[in-house]
mmCIF file of C-alpha atoms in Angstrom:
data_model
loop_
_atom_site.group_PDB
_atom_site.id
_atom_site.type_symbol
_atom_site.label_atom_id
_atom_site.label_comp_id
_atom_site.label_asym_id
_atom_site.label_seq_id
_atom_site.Cartn_x
_atom_site.Cartn_y
_atom_site.Cartn_z
ATOM 1 C CA MET F 28 111.760 131.145 80.697
ATOM 2 C CA ASN F 29 112.899 128.223 82.154
ATOM 3 C CA ASN F 30 113.083 123.735 82.314
ATOM 4 C CA LEU F 31 111.403 123.999 85.939
ATOM 5 C CA ARG F 32 108.734 121.859 86.794
ATOM 6 C CA ILE F 33 106.567 121.980 89.247
ATOM 7 C CA ASP F 34 104.329 118.634 89.724
ATOM 8 C CA PRO F 35 100.752 120.115 91.725
ATOM 9 C CA ARG F 36 99.571 117.363 92.798
ATOM 10 C CA GLU F 37 101.621 116.652 95.784
ATOM 11 C CA ALA F 38 99.845 119.558 97.658
ATOM 12 C CA ILE F 39 96.754 118.788 98.027
ATOM 13 C CA ILE F 40 96.663 115.005 98.407
ATOM 14 C CA LYS F 41 97.581 116.033 102.166
ATOM 15 C CA ASP F 42 93.728 118.237 102.265
ATOM 16 C CA ARG F 43 92.089 115.266 100.749
ATOM 17 C CA MET F 44 92.881 113.441 103.716
ATOM 18 C CA ILE F 45 92.411 115.839 105.572
ATOM 19 C CA ALA F 46 88.920 114.037 107.272
ATOM 20 C CA VAL F 47 90.033 110.731 107.492
ATOM 21 C CA LYS F 48 90.556 109.852 110.852
ATOM 22 C CA ASN F 49 92.854 107.372 110.432
ATOM 23 C CA ILE F 50 94.117 105.935 107.450
ATOM 24 C CA CYS F 51 95.741 101.851 107.381
ATOM 25 C CA LEU F 52 97.840 99.462 104.980
ATOM 26 C CA VAL F 53 97.010 96.277 104.532
ATOM 27 C CA SER F 54 100.634 95.199 103.218
ATOM 28 C CA GLY F 55 102.064 91.689 103.505
ATOM 29 C CA PHE F 56 104.693 92.618 100.907
ATOM 30 C CA LYS F 57 104.799 88.533 99.950
ATOM 31 C CA GLY F 58 101.831 87.897 96.547
ATOM 32 C CA GLY F 59 98.599 85.612 97.027
ATOM 33 C CA ILE F 60 99.175 85.362 101.070
ATOM 34 C CA GLY F 61 95.231 87.199 100.965
ATOM 35 C CA LYS F 62 95.385 90.814 101.380
ATOM 36 C CA SER F 63 93.350 91.699 99.127
ATOM 37 C CA LEU F 64 90.768 89.450 100.833
ATOM 38 C CA ILE F 65 91.854 90.437 104.458
ATOM 39 C CA SER F 66 91.273 94.111 103.055
ATOM 40 C CA VAL F 67 87.881 93.649 101.590
ATOM 41 C CA ALA F 68 86.716 91.331 104.803
ATOM 42 C CA VAL F 69 87.961 94.456 107.147
ATOM 43 C CA ALA F 70 86.573 97.449 105.332
ATOM 44 C CA LEU F 71 83.362 95.411 105.584
ATOM 45 C CA GLY F 72 83.646 94.245 108.616
ATOM 46 C CA LEU F 73 84.002 98.358 109.877
ATOM 47 C CA ALA F 74 81.219 99.032 107.540
ATOM 48 C CA ASP F 75 78.915 96.592 109.277
ATOM 49 C CA LYS F 76 79.821 98.484 111.971
ATOM 50 C CA GLY F 77 78.594 101.419 111.298
ATOM 51 C CA ILE F 78 81.921 103.432 110.523
ATOM 52 C CA LYS F 79 82.759 104.829 108.017
ATOM 53 C CA VAL F 80 84.503 103.348 105.663
ATOM 54 C CA GLY F 81 86.540 103.531 102.852
ATOM 55 C CA LEU F 82 88.421 100.618 100.286
ATOM 56 C CA LEU F 83 91.205 102.150 98.165
ATOM 57 C CA ASP F 84 92.548 99.654 95.773
ATOM 58 C CA LEU F 85 96.542 100.609 94.863
ATOM 59 C CA ASP F 86 98.027 97.313 93.225
ATOM 60 C CA ILE F 87 97.306 98.403 90.250
ATOM 61 C CA THR F 88 98.634 96.202 88.051
ATOM 62 C CA SER F 89 96.595 92.793 89.959
ATOM 63 C CA SER F 90 93.893 95.018 90.943
ATOM 64 C CA THR F 91 90.633 92.369 92.921
ATOM 65 C CA ASP F 92 89.388 93.794 95.446
ATOM 66 C CA HIS F 93 85.992 94.501 93.012
ATOM 67 C CA ILE F 94 86.171 90.995 91.997
ATOM 68 C CA ILE F 95 85.804 90.199 95.106
ATOM 69 C CA LEU F 96 83.125 92.006 96.741
ATOM 70 C CA GLY F 97 81.475 91.114 93.119
ATOM 71 C CA ALA F 98 81.235 95.140 91.961
ATOM 72 C CA ASP F 99 83.807 95.033 89.303
ATOM 73 C CA LYS F 100 80.640 97.790 87.509
ATOM 74 C CA LEU F 101 81.134 100.515 89.560
ATOM 75 C CA TYR F 102 82.762 104.212 88.268
ATOM 76 C CA PRO F 103 82.752 106.911 90.335
ATOM 77 C CA LYS F 104 80.697 110.204 89.613
ATOM 78 C CA GLU F 105 82.117 113.481 89.107
ATOM 79 C CA ASP F 106 81.759 116.624 91.341
ATOM 80 C CA MET F 107 85.240 119.015 91.631
ATOM 81 C CA GLY F 108 86.834 115.107 91.557
ATOM 82 C CA LEU F 109 85.831 112.378 91.636
ATOM 83 C CA LEU F 110 83.886 110.550 94.107
ATOM 84 C CA PRO F 111 84.172 107.168 95.352
ATOM 85 C CA PRO F 112 81.331 103.950 94.674
ATOM 86 C CA GLU F 113 79.421 103.082 97.740
ATOM 87 C CA PHE F 114 79.928 99.243 98.044
ATOM 88 C CA GLU F 115 77.859 97.775 100.950
ATOM 89 C CA LYS F 116 78.316 101.180 102.550
ATOM 90 C CA ILE F 117 81.736 101.527 101.788
ATOM 91 C CA LYS F 118 84.054 104.470 99.506
ATOM 92 C CA PHE F 119 85.565 102.150 97.298
ATOM 93 C CA MET F 120 88.025 103.642 94.536
ATOM 94 C CA SER F 121 90.252 101.459 92.164
ATOM 95 C CA PHE F 122 92.542 101.697 89.376
ATOM 96 C CA GLN F 123 90.101 98.615 87.590
ATOM 97 C CA PHE F 124 86.859 101.321 87.316
ATOM 98 C CA PHE F 125 89.759 103.281 84.923
ATOM 99 C CA SER F 126 91.712 100.159 82.474
ATOM 100 C CA GLN F 127 88.889 98.170 82.268
ATOM 101 C CA SER F 128 90.794 95.392 83.202
ATOM 102 C CA CYS F 129 93.057 95.645 79.988
ATOM 103 C CA PRO F 130 96.393 94.375 81.425
ATOM 104 C CA LEU F 131 98.770 97.133 83.211
ATOM 105 C CA GLY F 132 101.758 97.484 81.355
ATOM 106 C CA PHE F 133 103.602 100.081 84.823
ATOM 107 C CA ARG F 134 106.891 101.067 85.449
ATOM 108 C CA GLY F 135 107.981 102.698 88.065
ATOM 109 C CA ASN F 136 107.310 106.388 86.722
ATOM 110 C CA SER F 137 104.432 106.067 85.489
ATOM 111 C CA ILE F 138 103.320 103.558 88.927
ATOM 112 C CA SER F 139 104.366 106.799 90.586
ATOM 113 C CA ASN F 140 102.475 108.946 88.636
ATOM 114 C CA ALA F 141 98.942 106.715 88.432
ATOM 115 C CA ILE F 142 99.282 107.088 92.415
ATOM 116 C CA LYS F 143 99.117 111.285 92.599
ATOM 117 C CA GLU F 144 96.693 111.280 90.159
ATOM 118 C CA LEU F 145 93.846 109.448 92.104
ATOM 119 C CA LEU F 146 95.727 111.092 94.898
ATOM 120 C CA CYS F 147 94.147 114.353 94.586
ATOM 121 C CA VAL F 148 91.204 114.673 92.136
ATOM 122 C CA THR F 149 89.642 111.088 94.912
ATOM 123 C CA VAL F 150 87.440 113.261 97.561
ATOM 124 C CA TRP F 151 87.069 110.827 100.346
ATOM 125 C CA GLY F 152 85.081 113.024 102.776
ATOM 126 C CA GLU F 153 84.885 111.870 106.803
ATOM 127 C CA LEU F 154 86.069 108.300 107.076
ATOM 128 C CA ASP F 155 86.864 106.319 110.247
ATOM 129 C CA PHE F 156 89.426 104.530 107.973
ATOM 130 C CA LEU F 157 90.629 104.031 104.596
ATOM 131 C CA ILE F 158 91.754 100.985 104.449
ATOM 132 C CA ILE F 159 94.726 100.702 101.525
ATOM 133 C CA ASP F 160 95.217 97.492 99.443
ATOM 134 C CA MET F 161 98.656 97.420 99.428
ATOM 135 C CA PRO F 162 100.799 95.538 96.229
ATOM 136 C CA PRO F 163 103.285 92.737 97.226
ATOM 137 C CA GLY F 164 106.708 93.661 97.375
ATOM 138 C CA PHE F 165 107.861 97.627 98.544
ATOM 139 C CA SER F 166 108.831 99.620 95.729
ATOM 140 C CA ASP F 167 106.884 102.013 94.617
ATOM 141 C CA THR F 168 103.803 101.823 95.829
ATOM 142 C CA THR F 169 105.233 101.831 99.397
ATOM 143 C CA MET F 170 107.158 104.699 99.244
ATOM 144 C CA ASP F 171 104.782 106.601 97.619
ATOM 145 C CA VAL F 172 102.406 106.074 100.357
ATOM 146 C CA ILE F 173 105.560 106.094 103.176
ATOM 147 C CA LYS F 174 106.286 110.166 101.764
ATOM 148 C CA LEU F 175 102.743 110.449 100.841
ATOM 149 C CA PHE F 176 101.318 110.419 103.294
ATOM 150 C CA ASP F 177 101.587 111.795 107.178
ATOM 151 C CA LYS F 178 100.134 109.044 109.754
ATOM 152 C CA PHE F 179 98.947 105.924 108.732
ATOM 153 C CA SER F 180 99.437 102.451 109.890
ATOM 154 C CA VAL F 181 99.355 98.752 109.128
ATOM 155 C CA ILE F 182 97.959 96.144 109.054
ATOM 156 C CA ALA F 183 100.720 93.162 108.329
ATOM 157 C CA VAL F 184 99.952 89.661 106.973
ATOM 158 C CA SER F 185 102.086 87.135 107.058
ATOM 159 C CA THR F 186 101.567 83.841 106.895
ATOM 160 C CA PRO F 187 102.645 79.602 108.214
ATOM 161 C CA SER F 188 104.960 79.234 105.960
ATOM 162 C CA PRO F 189 108.540 80.673 106.637
ATOM 163 C CA LEU F 190 109.140 82.886 103.425
ATOM 164 C CA SER F 191 106.535 84.692 103.674
ATOM 165 C CA LYS F 192 107.144 85.348 107.476
ATOM 166 C CA LYS F 193 111.098 85.542 106.857
ATOM 167 C CA ILE F 194 110.268 88.263 103.606
ATOM 168 C CA LEU F 195 107.749 89.994 106.333
ATOM 169 C CA GLU F 196 110.524 90.450 109.016
ATOM 170 C CA ASN F 197 112.765 91.752 106.985
ATOM 171 C CA SER F 198 110.376 94.725 105.082
ATOM 172 C CA VAL F 199 108.162 95.683 108.712
ATOM 173 C CA LYS F 200 111.191 96.853 109.926
ATOM 174 C CA VAL F 201 111.703 99.796 108.861
ATOM 175 C CA TYR F 202 107.939 100.438 109.425
ATOM 176 C CA LYS F 203 108.883 100.364 113.012
ATOM 177 C CA ASP F 204 112.104 102.241 112.850
ATOM 178 C CA MET F 205 109.079 104.714 111.265
ATOM 179 C CA LYS F 206 107.002 103.764 114.723
ATOM 180 C CA ILE F 207 104.174 103.330 112.693
ATOM 181 C CA GLY F 208 102.227 101.027 114.836
ATOM 182 C CA ILE F 209 101.662 97.571 113.281
ATOM 183 C CA LEU F 210 98.788 94.372 113.796
ATOM 184 C CA PHE F 211 101.180 91.207 112.499
ATOM 185 C CA VAL F 212 97.919 88.935 111.346
ATOM 186 C CA GLU F 213 98.621 85.504 110.029
ATOM 187 C CA ASN F 214 96.202 83.711 107.232
ATOM 188 C CA MET F 215 95.684 80.824 106.556
ATOM 189 C CA ALA F 216 96.280 79.432 110.359
ATOM 190 C CA GLN F 217 96.094 75.961 110.444
ATOM 191 C CA LYS F 218 94.478 76.447 113.967
ATOM 192 C CA ALA F 219 92.809 79.314 115.723
ATOM 193 C CA LYS F 220 95.290 81.555 117.724
ATOM 194 C CA ILE F 221 94.960 85.811 118.425
ATOM 195 C CA ASN F 222 96.142 87.376 114.978
ATOM 196 C CA SER F 223 94.972 84.830 113.083
ATOM 197 C CA ILE F 224 92.398 83.945 110.458
ATOM 198 C CA ARG F 225 92.001 80.167 109.866
ATOM 199 C CA PHE F 226 92.853 78.291 106.054
ATOM 200 C CA ASP F 227 88.934 78.154 105.206
ATOM 201 C CA PRO F 228 88.543 76.207 101.982
ATOM 202 C CA LYS F 229 85.010 78.164 101.005
ATOM 203 C CA ILE F 230 86.420 81.411 101.491
ATOM 204 C CA ASP F 231 86.504 80.835 97.140
ATOM 205 C CA LYS F 232 83.028 80.019 96.283
ATOM 206 C CA ALA F 233 82.153 83.390 98.064
ATOM 207 C CA LEU F 234 83.697 85.409 96.349
ATOM 208 C CA GLY F 235 81.815 87.503 94.757
ATOM 209 C CA ASP F 236 78.657 87.829 97.196
ATOM 210 C CA VAL F 237 79.045 89.561 99.916
ATOM 211 C CA LYS F 238 75.666 87.898 101.562
ATOM 212 C CA LYS F 239 78.008 83.997 101.198
ATOM 213 C CA ILE F 240 81.513 85.906 102.671
ATOM 214 C CA LYS F 241 79.953 86.946 105.803
ATOM 215 C CA ARG F 242 79.091 83.376 106.392
ATOM 216 C CA THR F 243 82.663 82.758 106.046
ATOM 217 C CA GLN F 244 85.007 80.659 109.211
ATOM 218 C CA PHE F 245 87.379 83.392 107.245
ATOM 219 C CA TYR F 246 85.356 85.999 106.940
ATOM 220 C CA LYS F 247 84.040 85.390 110.897
ATOM 221 C CA ASP F 248 88.530 84.952 111.971
ATOM 222 C CA ALA F 249 88.623 88.452 110.505
ATOM 223 C CA LEU F 250 85.945 90.372 112.353
ATOM 224 C CA LYS F 251 88.723 89.789 114.859
ATOM 225 C CA ILE F 252 90.777 91.918 113.437
ATOM 226 C CA VAL F 253 88.424 95.267 112.976
ATOM 227 C CA SER F 254 87.540 94.603 116.895
ATOM 228 C CA LYS F 255 91.287 95.407 117.756
ATOM 229 C CA ILE F 256 91.754 98.057 115.437
ATOM 230 C CA GLU F 257 88.180 99.475 115.677
ATOM 231 C CA GLY F 258 88.814 99.204 119.589
ATOM 232 C CA GLY F 259 93.367 101.638 118.529
ATOM 233 C CA GLY F 260 94.797 97.785 118.830
ATOM 234 C CA VAL F 261 97.328 98.940 115.819
ATOM 235 C CA MET N 27 84.194 118.317 87.355
ATOM 236 C CA HIS N 28 87.548 117.695 87.957
ATOM 237 C CA GLU N 29 88.786 120.018 86.827
ATOM 238 C CA TRP N 30 88.465 121.541 90.178
ATOM 239 C CA ALA N 31 90.458 119.304 92.004
ATOM 240 C CA LEU N 32 93.422 120.111 89.572
ATOM 241 C CA ALA N 33 92.906 122.985 89.738
ATOM 242 C CA GLU N 34 92.596 123.632 93.333
ATOM 243 C CA SER N 35 96.131 121.538 93.918
ATOM 244 C CA VAL N 36 97.643 123.847 91.030
ATOM 245 C CA ILE N 37 96.766 127.792 92.807
ATOM 246 C CA LYS N 38 97.651 125.864 96.283
ATOM 247 C CA THR N 39 101.115 124.786 94.768
ATOM 248 C CA ILE N 40 101.343 128.635 93.774
ATOM 249 C CA ASN N 41 101.097 130.188 96.380
ATOM 250 C CA GLU N 42 103.175 127.320 98.416
ATOM 251 C CA LYS N 43 106.371 127.660 96.131
ATOM 252 C CA LYS N 44 108.629 131.073 96.866
ATOM 253 C CA GLU N 45 109.965 130.139 93.275
ATOM 254 C CA PHE N 46 106.483 131.599 91.536
ATOM 255 C CA VAL N 47 105.859 134.908 93.600
ATOM 256 C CA GLY N 48 105.933 137.372 91.014
ATOM 257 C CA LYS N 49 106.218 135.495 88.007
ATOM 258 C CA LYS N 50 104.004 134.840 85.347
ATOM 259 C CA VAL N 51 103.399 131.173 85.510
ATOM 260 C CA ILE N 52 103.451 128.397 83.354
ATOM 261 C CA VAL N 53 100.479 126.631 83.693
ATOM 262 C CA TYR N 54 101.327 122.491 81.383
ATOM 263 C CA MET N 55 98.235 121.020 80.148
ATOM 264 C CA GLY N 56 99.220 117.679 78.343
ATOM 265 C CA GLU N 57 97.109 116.771 75.771
ATOM 266 C CA LEU N 58 96.632 112.818 77.137
ATOM 267 C CA GLN N 59 94.298 114.431 79.633
ATOM 268 C CA ALA N 60 92.084 116.559 77.830
ATOM 269 C CA ILE N 61 90.902 119.107 80.057
ATOM 270 C CA ASP N 62 87.636 121.189 79.437
ATOM 271 C CA MET N 63 89.883 124.336 79.527
ATOM 272 C CA GLU N 64 86.800 126.038 80.135
ATOM 273 C CA VAL N 65 86.301 124.654 83.611
ATOM 274 C CA PHE N 66 89.579 124.569 84.567
ATOM 275 C CA LYS N 67 89.511 128.588 83.829
ATOM 276 C CA PHE N 68 86.751 129.068 85.498
ATOM 277 C CA ALA N 69 87.376 127.015 88.317
ATOM 278 C CA MET N 70 90.459 128.638 88.287
ATOM 279 C CA GLU N 71 89.120 132.750 88.813
ATOM 280 C CA GLU N 72 86.750 130.767 91.452
ATOM 281 C CA ILE N 73 88.832 129.335 93.753
ATOM 282 C CA LEU N 74 91.040 132.421 92.949
ATOM 283 C CA LYS N 75 87.602 134.642 94.186
ATOM 284 C CA GLN N 76 87.353 132.518 97.237
ATOM 285 C CA ASN N 77 90.004 132.639 98.473
ATOM 286 C CA LYS N 78 90.930 136.373 97.766
ATOM 287 C CA LYS N 79 94.066 135.815 96.031
ATOM 288 C CA LYS N 80 95.383 137.347 91.520
ATOM 289 C CA ILE N 81 97.475 134.627 90.221
ATOM 290 C CA ASN N 82 99.273 136.202 86.402
ATOM 291 C CA TYR N 83 99.096 132.693 84.357
ATOM 292 C CA LYS N 84 99.072 131.599 81.360
ATOM 293 C CA ILE N 85 98.492 128.319 79.386
ATOM 294 C CA VAL N 86 100.167 126.584 76.430
ATOM 295 C CA VAL N 87 98.483 123.211 76.178
ATOM 296 C CA GLU N 88 101.472 119.814 74.998
ATOM 297 C CA GLU N 89 101.360 118.158 72.597
ATOM 298 C CA SER N 90 102.047 114.024 73.828
ATOM 299 C CA GLU N 91 104.781 111.893 73.111
ATOM 300 C CA PHE N 92 105.626 107.855 73.711
ATOM 301 C CA LYS N 93 108.840 106.090 73.249
ATOM 302 C CA CYS N 94 108.059 102.704 73.236
ATOM 303 C CA ASN N 95 111.044 100.704 75.071
ATOM 304 C CA SER N 96 111.353 98.042 73.463
ATOM 305 C CA CYS N 97 112.277 99.128 69.611
ATOM 306 C CA GLY N 98 111.742 102.216 70.663
ATOM 307 C CA LYS N 99 110.230 104.478 68.687
ATOM 308 C CA ASP N 100 109.235 107.664 68.694
ATOM 309 C CA PHE N 101 105.526 108.188 68.888
ATOM 310 C CA SER N 102 102.123 110.621 69.185
ATOM 311 C CA MET N 103 98.136 109.762 69.927
ATOM 312 C CA SER N 104 97.760 111.344 66.127
ATOM 313 C CA GLU N 105 100.028 107.556 65.347
ATOM 314 C CA VAL N 106 97.800 105.791 67.211
ATOM 315 C CA LYS N 107 93.924 104.113 66.888
ATOM 316 C CA LYS N 108 91.312 106.498 67.669
ATOM 317 C CA LYS N 109 90.216 105.793 70.856
ATOM 318 C CA SER N 110 85.848 105.285 72.091
ATOM 319 C CA GLU N 111 84.795 108.026 74.142
ATOM 320 C CA GLU N 112 84.660 105.953 77.036
ATOM 321 C CA GLU N 113 88.329 104.687 76.745
ATOM 322 C CA LYS N 114 89.164 108.687 76.903
ATOM 323 C CA GLU N 115 87.476 108.823 79.447
ATOM 324 C CA ASN N 116 89.391 106.672 81.951
ATOM 325 C CA ILE N 117 92.272 108.483 80.299
ATOM 326 C CA HIS N 118 91.088 112.128 81.163
ATOM 327 C CA PHE N 119 90.919 111.009 85.288
ATOM 328 C CA ILE N 120 93.941 109.263 84.751
ATOM 329 C CA PRO N 121 96.575 109.362 82.076
ATOM 330 C CA GLU N 122 98.632 107.086 82.536
ATOM 331 C CA MET N 123 95.825 104.325 81.703
ATOM 332 C CA VAL N 124 96.867 105.208 78.364
ATOM 333 C CA LYS N 125 99.064 102.267 78.992
ATOM 334 C CA ALA N 126 95.495 100.275 78.630
ATOM 335 C CA PHE N 127 94.642 101.340 75.454
ATOM 336 C CA VAL N 128 97.376 102.036 73.287
ATOM 337 C CA LYS N 129 99.909 100.837 71.839
ATOM 338 C CA CYS N 130 103.414 100.992 70.325
ATOM 339 C CA PRO N 131 102.709 101.767 66.504
ATOM 340 C CA LYS N 132 105.082 99.489 65.078
ATOM 341 C CA CYS N 133 105.779 96.695 67.157
ATOM 342 C CA LYS N 134 102.326 96.249 69.131
ATOM 343 C CA SER N 135 104.199 96.401 73.321
ATOM 344 C CA ILE N 136 102.565 97.895 76.230
ATOM 345 C CA ASP N 137 105.711 99.135 77.001
ATOM 346 C CA PHE N 138 106.263 102.322 76.667
ATOM 347 C CA GLU N 139 106.994 105.635 78.581
ATOM 348 C CA ILE N 140 105.044 109.497 78.169
ATOM 349 C CA ILE N 141 107.830 111.828 77.538
ATOM 350 C CA LYS N 142 106.030 114.666 76.856
ATOM 351 C CA GLY N 143 102.430 116.059 77.743
ATOM 352 C CA ARG N 144 101.431 113.760 79.908
ATOM 353 C CA GLY N 145 98.771 115.957 82.847
ATOM 354 C CA VAL N 146 99.331 119.127 85.183
ATOM 355 C CA SER N 147 102.296 120.622 85.567
ATOM 356 C CA LEU N 148 103.756 124.571 86.372
ATOM 357 C CA GLY N 149 106.839 126.719 85.454
ATOM 358 C CA TYR N 150 107.001 129.765 84.733
ATOM 359 C CA GLU N 151 109.004 132.445 82.443
#
């Protein structure tokens, strides 16, 4: 007998992603810049085009994708793993299904363990795109995703705020060094520009109602991002 | 049946890691994950049959141990309030969810570590 302990979960995670053609992280490193809204809008836009899409909320301690979608009563089914529930033609997985919206006080090791566990047991099946809503900051979740996935692209979100732009500029250097495809998107823009989503004060009132979200200027602008990534622009 | 997914990861790891060649493998099962042992063993045997492989293994169940980061108390599941079936199910799928439903029995902090008995890990004799 010896003290060696090997974690078996990492061996299977890449296999679970084998039928996922594109993994796209929605990242931005600052909080409150609209990563979750953009993740959901992009997933909805892809699904509307008949593209097979999954949405994974990896913002473990502050999941909000379910609130944006109005999908807080979902729960995965078990069949040789966990099957993400389908909502608006999106295969959706979130830690909120398991935390029941209780506060989660997670330190680094718990974050890594929870992510590995979910990725080990989630059976996505065939997907054209898996959109991953990332938490703010360049910390445990980002490191784990880099370690566990062979290939992914990044939608890098910022706002017109110089603080948001500066922190993004510093953080994307890592992705650039790894030769990872990056699409820069400015959210809350003052006016229409390439790869920008205009500030839309009506979006908050549409939260929880997909039909209302799809009628907003925010969503219409986000569809330009959808066309871009669908056409391989990341 | 998410035991099947865990059994797949166990067999793949044993087949890939040279450390296990010619050894009797120990599959440690954390109390916290509350794996259905019969389902897990069945999944192991079925996957091994499909792969036409044999593995010499035994299962060891480990009790859970926690340590509070706030007051330093060591505690176990037997010292905390009984969990509902729904809460147990959530912890079964993602053991870290224990932090959503358990507090330190001494200081009520949610900031504690899972020291032992979390989920599935592998060793050998």
